[in-house]
Tab-separated table of C-alpha atoms in Angstrom:
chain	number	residue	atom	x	y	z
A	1	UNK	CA	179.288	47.464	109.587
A	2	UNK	CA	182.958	45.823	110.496
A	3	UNK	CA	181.533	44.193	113.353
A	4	UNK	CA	178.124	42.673	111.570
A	5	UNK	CA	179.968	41.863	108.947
A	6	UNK	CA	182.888	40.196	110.426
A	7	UNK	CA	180.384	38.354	112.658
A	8	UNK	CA	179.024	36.917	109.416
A	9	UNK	CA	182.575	35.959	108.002
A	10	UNK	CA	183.602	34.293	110.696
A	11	UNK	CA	180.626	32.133	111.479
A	12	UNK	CA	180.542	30.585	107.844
A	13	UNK	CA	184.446	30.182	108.716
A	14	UNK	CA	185.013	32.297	105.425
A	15	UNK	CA	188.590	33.396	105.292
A	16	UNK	CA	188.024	37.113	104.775
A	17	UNK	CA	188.142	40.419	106.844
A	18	UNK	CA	185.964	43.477	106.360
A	19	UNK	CA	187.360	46.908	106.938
A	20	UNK	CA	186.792	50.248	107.577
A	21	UNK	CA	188.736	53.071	105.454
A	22	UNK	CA	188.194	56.660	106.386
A	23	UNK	CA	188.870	58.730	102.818
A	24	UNK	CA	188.883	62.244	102.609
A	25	UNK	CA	186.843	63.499	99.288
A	26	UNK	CA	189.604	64.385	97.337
A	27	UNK	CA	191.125	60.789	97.711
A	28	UNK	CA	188.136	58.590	96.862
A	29	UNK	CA	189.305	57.826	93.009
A	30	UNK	CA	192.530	56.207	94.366
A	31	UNK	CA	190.084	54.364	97.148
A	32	UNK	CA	187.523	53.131	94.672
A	33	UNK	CA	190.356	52.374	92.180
A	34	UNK	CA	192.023	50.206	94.739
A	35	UNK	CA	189.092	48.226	95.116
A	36	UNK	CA	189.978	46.295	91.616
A	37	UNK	CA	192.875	44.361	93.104
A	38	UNK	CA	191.836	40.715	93.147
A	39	UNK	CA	192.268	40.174	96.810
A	40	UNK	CA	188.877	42.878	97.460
A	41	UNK	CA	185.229	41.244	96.981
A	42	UNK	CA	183.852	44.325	97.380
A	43	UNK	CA	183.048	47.650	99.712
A	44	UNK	CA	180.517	49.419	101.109
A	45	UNK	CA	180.212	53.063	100.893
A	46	UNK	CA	178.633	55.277	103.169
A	47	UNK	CA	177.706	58.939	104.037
A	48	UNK	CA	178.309	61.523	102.156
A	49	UNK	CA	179.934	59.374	98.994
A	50	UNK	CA	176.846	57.474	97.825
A	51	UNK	CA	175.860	59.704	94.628
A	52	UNK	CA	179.449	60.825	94.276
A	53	UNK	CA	180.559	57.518	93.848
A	54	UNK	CA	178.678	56.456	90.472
A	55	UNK	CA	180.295	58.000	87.842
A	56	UNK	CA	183.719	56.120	89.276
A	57	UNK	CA	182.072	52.745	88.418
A	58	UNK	CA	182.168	50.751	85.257
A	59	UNK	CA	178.529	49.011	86.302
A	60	UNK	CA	175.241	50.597	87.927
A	61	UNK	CA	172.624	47.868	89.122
A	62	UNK	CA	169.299	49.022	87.382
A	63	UNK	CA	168.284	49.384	91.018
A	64	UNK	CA	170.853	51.898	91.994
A	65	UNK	CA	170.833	53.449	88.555
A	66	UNK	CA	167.086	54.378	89.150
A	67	UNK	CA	167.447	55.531	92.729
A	68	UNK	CA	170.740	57.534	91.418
A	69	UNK	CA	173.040	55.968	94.641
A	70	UNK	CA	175.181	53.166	95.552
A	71	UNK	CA	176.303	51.673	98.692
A	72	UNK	CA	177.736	48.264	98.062
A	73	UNK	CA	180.433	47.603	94.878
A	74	UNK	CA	180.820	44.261	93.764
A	75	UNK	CA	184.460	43.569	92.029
A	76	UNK	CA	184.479	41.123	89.517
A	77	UNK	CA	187.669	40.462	88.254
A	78	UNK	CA	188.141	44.029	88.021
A	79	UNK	CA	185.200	45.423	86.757
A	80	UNK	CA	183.085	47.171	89.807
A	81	UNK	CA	179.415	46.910	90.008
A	82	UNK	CA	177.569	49.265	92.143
A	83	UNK	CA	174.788	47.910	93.734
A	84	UNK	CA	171.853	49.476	96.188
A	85	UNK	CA	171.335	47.123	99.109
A	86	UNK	CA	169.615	50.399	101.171
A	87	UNK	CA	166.102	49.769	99.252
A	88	UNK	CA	165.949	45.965	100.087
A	89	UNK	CA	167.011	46.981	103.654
A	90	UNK	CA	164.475	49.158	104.319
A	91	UNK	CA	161.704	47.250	103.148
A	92	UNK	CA	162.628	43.981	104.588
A	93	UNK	CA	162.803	46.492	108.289
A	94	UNK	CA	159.638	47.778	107.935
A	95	UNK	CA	157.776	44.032	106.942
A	96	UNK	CA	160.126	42.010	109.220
A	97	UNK	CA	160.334	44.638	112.287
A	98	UNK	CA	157.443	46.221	112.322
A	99	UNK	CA	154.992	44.128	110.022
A	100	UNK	CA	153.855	47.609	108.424
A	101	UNK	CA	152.674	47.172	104.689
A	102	UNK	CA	153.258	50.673	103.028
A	103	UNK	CA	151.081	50.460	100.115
A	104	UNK	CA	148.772	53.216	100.013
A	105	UNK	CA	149.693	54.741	102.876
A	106	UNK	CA	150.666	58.764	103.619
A	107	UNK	CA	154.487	59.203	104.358
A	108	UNK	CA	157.183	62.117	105.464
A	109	UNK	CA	161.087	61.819	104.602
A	110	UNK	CA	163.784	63.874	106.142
A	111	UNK	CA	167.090	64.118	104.225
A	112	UNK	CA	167.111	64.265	100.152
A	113	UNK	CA	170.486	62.146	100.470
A	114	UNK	CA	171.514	58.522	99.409
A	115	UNK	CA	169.448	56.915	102.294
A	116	UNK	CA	166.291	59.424	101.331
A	117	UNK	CA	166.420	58.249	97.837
A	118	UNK	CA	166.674	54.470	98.755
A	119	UNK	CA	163.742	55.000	100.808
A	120	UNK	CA	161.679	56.712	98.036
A	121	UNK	CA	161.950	54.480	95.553
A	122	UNK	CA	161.494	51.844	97.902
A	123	UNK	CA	158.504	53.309	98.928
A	124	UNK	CA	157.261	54.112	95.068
A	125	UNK	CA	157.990	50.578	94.026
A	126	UNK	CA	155.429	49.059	97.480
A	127	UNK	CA	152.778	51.514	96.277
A	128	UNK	CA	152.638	54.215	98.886
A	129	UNK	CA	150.124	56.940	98.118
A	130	UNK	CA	152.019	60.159	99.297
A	131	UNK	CA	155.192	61.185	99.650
A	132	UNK	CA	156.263	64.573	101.624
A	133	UNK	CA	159.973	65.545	101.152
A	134	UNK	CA	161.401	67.429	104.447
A	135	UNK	CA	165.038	68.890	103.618
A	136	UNK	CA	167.346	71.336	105.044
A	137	UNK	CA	167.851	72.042	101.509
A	138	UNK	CA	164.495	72.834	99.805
A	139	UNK	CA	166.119	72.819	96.213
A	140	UNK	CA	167.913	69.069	96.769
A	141	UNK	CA	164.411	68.008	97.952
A	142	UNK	CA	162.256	69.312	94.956
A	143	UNK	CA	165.167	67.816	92.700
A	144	UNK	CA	164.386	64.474	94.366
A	145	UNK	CA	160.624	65.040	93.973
A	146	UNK	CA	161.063	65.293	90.501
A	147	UNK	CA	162.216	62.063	90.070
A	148	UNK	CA	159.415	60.390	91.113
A	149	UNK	CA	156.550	63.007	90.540
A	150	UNK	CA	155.030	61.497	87.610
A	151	UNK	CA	154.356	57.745	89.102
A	152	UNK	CA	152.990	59.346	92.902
A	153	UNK	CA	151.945	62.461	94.549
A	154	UNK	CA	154.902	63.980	96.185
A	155	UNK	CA	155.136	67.302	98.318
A	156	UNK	CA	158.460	69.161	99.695
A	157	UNK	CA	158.145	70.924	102.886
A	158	UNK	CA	160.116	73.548	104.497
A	159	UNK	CA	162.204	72.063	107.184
A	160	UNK	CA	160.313	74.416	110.025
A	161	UNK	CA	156.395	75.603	109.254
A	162	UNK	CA	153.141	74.875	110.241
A	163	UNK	CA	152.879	73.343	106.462
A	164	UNK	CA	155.396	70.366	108.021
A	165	UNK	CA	153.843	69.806	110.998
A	166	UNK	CA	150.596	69.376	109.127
A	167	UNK	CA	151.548	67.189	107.282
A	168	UNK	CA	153.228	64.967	109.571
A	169	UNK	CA	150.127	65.067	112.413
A	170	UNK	CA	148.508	62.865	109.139
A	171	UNK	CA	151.237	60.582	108.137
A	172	UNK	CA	151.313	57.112	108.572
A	173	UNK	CA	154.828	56.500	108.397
A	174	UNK	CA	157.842	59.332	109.501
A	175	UNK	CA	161.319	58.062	108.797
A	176	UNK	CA	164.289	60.343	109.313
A	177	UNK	CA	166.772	59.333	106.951
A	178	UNK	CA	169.525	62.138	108.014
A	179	UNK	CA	171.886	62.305	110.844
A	180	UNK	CA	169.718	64.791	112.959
A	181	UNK	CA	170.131	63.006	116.583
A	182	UNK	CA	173.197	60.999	115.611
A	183	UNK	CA	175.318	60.935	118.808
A	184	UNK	CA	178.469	62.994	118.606
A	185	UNK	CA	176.926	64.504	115.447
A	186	UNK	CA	176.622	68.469	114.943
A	187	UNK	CA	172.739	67.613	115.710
A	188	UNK	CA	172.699	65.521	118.595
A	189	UNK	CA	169.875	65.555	120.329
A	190	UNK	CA	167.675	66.932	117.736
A	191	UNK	CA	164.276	65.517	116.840
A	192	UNK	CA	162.989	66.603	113.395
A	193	UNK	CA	159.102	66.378	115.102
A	194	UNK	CA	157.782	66.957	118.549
A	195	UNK	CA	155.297	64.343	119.991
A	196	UNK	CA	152.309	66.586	118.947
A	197	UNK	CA	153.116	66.140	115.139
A	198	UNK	CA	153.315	62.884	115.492
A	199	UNK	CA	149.636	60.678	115.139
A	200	UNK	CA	149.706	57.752	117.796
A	201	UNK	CA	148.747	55.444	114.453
A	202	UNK	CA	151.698	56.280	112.947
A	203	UNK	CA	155.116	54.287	112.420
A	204	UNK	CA	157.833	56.345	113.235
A	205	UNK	CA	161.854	55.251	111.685
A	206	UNK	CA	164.553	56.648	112.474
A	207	UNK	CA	167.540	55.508	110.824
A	208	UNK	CA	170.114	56.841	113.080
A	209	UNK	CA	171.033	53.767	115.683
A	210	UNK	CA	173.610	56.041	118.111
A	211	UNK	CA	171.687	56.055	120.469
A	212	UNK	CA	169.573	53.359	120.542
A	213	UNK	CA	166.539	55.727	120.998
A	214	UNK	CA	166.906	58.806	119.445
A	215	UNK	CA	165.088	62.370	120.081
A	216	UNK	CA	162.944	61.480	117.482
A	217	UNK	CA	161.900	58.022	119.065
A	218	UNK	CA	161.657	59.546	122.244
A	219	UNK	CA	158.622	62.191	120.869
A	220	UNK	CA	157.481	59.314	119.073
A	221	UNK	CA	157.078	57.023	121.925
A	222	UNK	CA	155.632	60.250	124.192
A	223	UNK	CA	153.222	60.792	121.262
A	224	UNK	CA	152.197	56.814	121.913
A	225	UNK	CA	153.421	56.126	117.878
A	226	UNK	CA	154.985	52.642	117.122
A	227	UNK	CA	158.929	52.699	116.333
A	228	UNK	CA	161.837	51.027	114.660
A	229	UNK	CA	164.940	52.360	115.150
A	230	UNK	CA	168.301	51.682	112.546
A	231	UNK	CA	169.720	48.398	113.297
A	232	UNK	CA	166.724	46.357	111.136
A	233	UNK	CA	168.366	48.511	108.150
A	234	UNK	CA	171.936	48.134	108.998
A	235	UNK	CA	171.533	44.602	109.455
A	236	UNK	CA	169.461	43.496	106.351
A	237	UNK	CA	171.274	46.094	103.999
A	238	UNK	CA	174.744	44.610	105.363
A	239	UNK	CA	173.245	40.989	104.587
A	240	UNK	CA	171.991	41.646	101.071
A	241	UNK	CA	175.129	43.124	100.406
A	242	UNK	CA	177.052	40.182	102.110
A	243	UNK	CA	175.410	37.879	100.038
A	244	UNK	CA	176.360	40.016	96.918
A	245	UNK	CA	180.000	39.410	97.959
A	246	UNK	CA	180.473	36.049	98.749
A	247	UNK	CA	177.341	33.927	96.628
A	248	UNK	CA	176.477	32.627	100.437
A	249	UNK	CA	173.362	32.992	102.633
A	250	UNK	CA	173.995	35.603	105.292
A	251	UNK	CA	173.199	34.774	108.667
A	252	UNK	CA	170.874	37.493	109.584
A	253	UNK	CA	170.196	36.450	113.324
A	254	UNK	CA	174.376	36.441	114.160
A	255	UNK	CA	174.658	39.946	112.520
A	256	UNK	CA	171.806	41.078	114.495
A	257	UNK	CA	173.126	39.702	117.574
A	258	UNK	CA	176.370	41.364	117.049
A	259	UNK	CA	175.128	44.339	116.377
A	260	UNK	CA	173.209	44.676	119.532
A	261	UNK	CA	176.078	43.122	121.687
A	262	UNK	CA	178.210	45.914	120.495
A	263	UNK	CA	175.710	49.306	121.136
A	264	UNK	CA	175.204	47.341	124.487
A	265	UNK	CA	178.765	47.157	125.218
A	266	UNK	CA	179.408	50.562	123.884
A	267	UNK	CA	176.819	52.291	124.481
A	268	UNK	CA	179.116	55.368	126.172
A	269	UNK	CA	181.029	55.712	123.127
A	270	UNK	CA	178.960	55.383	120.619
């Protein structure tokens, strides 16, 4: 995010600098507080502070009141809005990257976390038929399928079964939305699904982008299954949320560029 964003900055020769604050759990209240001062537009908030984060807001976004997490705050004069840039990010991915219209279609989510939620909803609001709900967690995920239960069909799945390999051998669309196969992560090299799970008509996302193709890609492409990895969301959710911040038109093609320039030029490290 520092480096898409600062791209951004810099090429509309805006006068501001975007960065990155590690904050332990315990210290986020002082963080968020310190957001108020005039000289902040805004933040971003990541993994794992997304839910935690909306009861230390004075503003929810009916968007990220409904999906129940925030990742960009808007300060305006003091008062912080939190807003969910994650939904439009995902479905501006799937229709600019992969031209895949999910309404009425079959789909399986991993994770029952911020990014899972953004991605349900998102996925309510196109009109997708289905919904199964994979989680390490089987409680989180029913919790989450209770939220949208009554407007589509939605079915939690045991992490490991033949029940969740069923299931995803007829999906249409697979996105992982958890950090299984994150480089450096306690799950590298992971995949959620082998290739024979996985329907060659199918989209497969993965919204991990360290590395570039992930385990899960990797079965996907063996199972002949078309893919988008995580930089179309990082990019698009970092430009609705740029746009949220400064009132200007964020210029998606340099934040892609600089995106890619840097997982090319880091791709050891990262």
């Amino acid at each position: 995010s520092p480096v898409i964003q600062q791209a951004a900055l810099d090429h509309l020769g805006l006068p501001v600098r975007y960065h990155a604050w590690p904050v332990l759990e315990e210290d986020l209240p002082g963080g968020i507080d310190r957001i108020r001062q005039p000289k902040y537009l805004g933040a971003n908030v990541t993994i794992p502070y997304k839910e935690t984060v909306l009861t230390m807001l004075d503003l929810l976004d009916p968007l990220a009141e409904s999906v129940g997490a925030v990742n960009t705050i808007v300060n305006r004069d003091g008062i912080l809005e939190g807003h969910n840039t994650d939904v439009t990010g995902f479905l501006t991915s799937l229709m600019e990257s992969a031209d895949f219209e999910p309404k009425s279609i079959r789909a399986l989510i991993f994770g029952a976390g911020g990014a899972a939620r953004a991605a349900i909803f998102g996925l309510v609001d196109a009109g997708v038929e289905i919904i199964g709900i994979a989680n390490r967690t089987i409680e989180r995920g029913l919790a989450l399928s209770q939220e949208v239960s009554g407007k589509i069909e939605v079915v939690v799945l045991p992490i490991a079964g033949a029940g969740l390999s069923d299931y995803a051998s007829s999906a249409n669309l697979i996105i992982n939305c958890t950090s299984m196969g994150m480089k450096h992560s306690s799950a590298e090299g992971v995949s959620p699904l082998s290739a024979a799970s996985i329907s060659n008509s199918a989209l497969v996302y993965d919204m991990v982008y360290t590395p570039s193709e992930t385990p899960l890609l990797k079965e996907a492409h063996k199972a002949g299954a078309k893919v988008v990895g995580g930089i179309p969301m990082l990019v698009y959710q970092g430009a609705a949320a740029f746009e949220l911040w400064t009132g200007r038109k964020a210029p998606v093609e340099v934040m892609f560029h600089a995106a890619e320039r840097f997982l090319s030029e880091n791709a050891d490290s990262v």
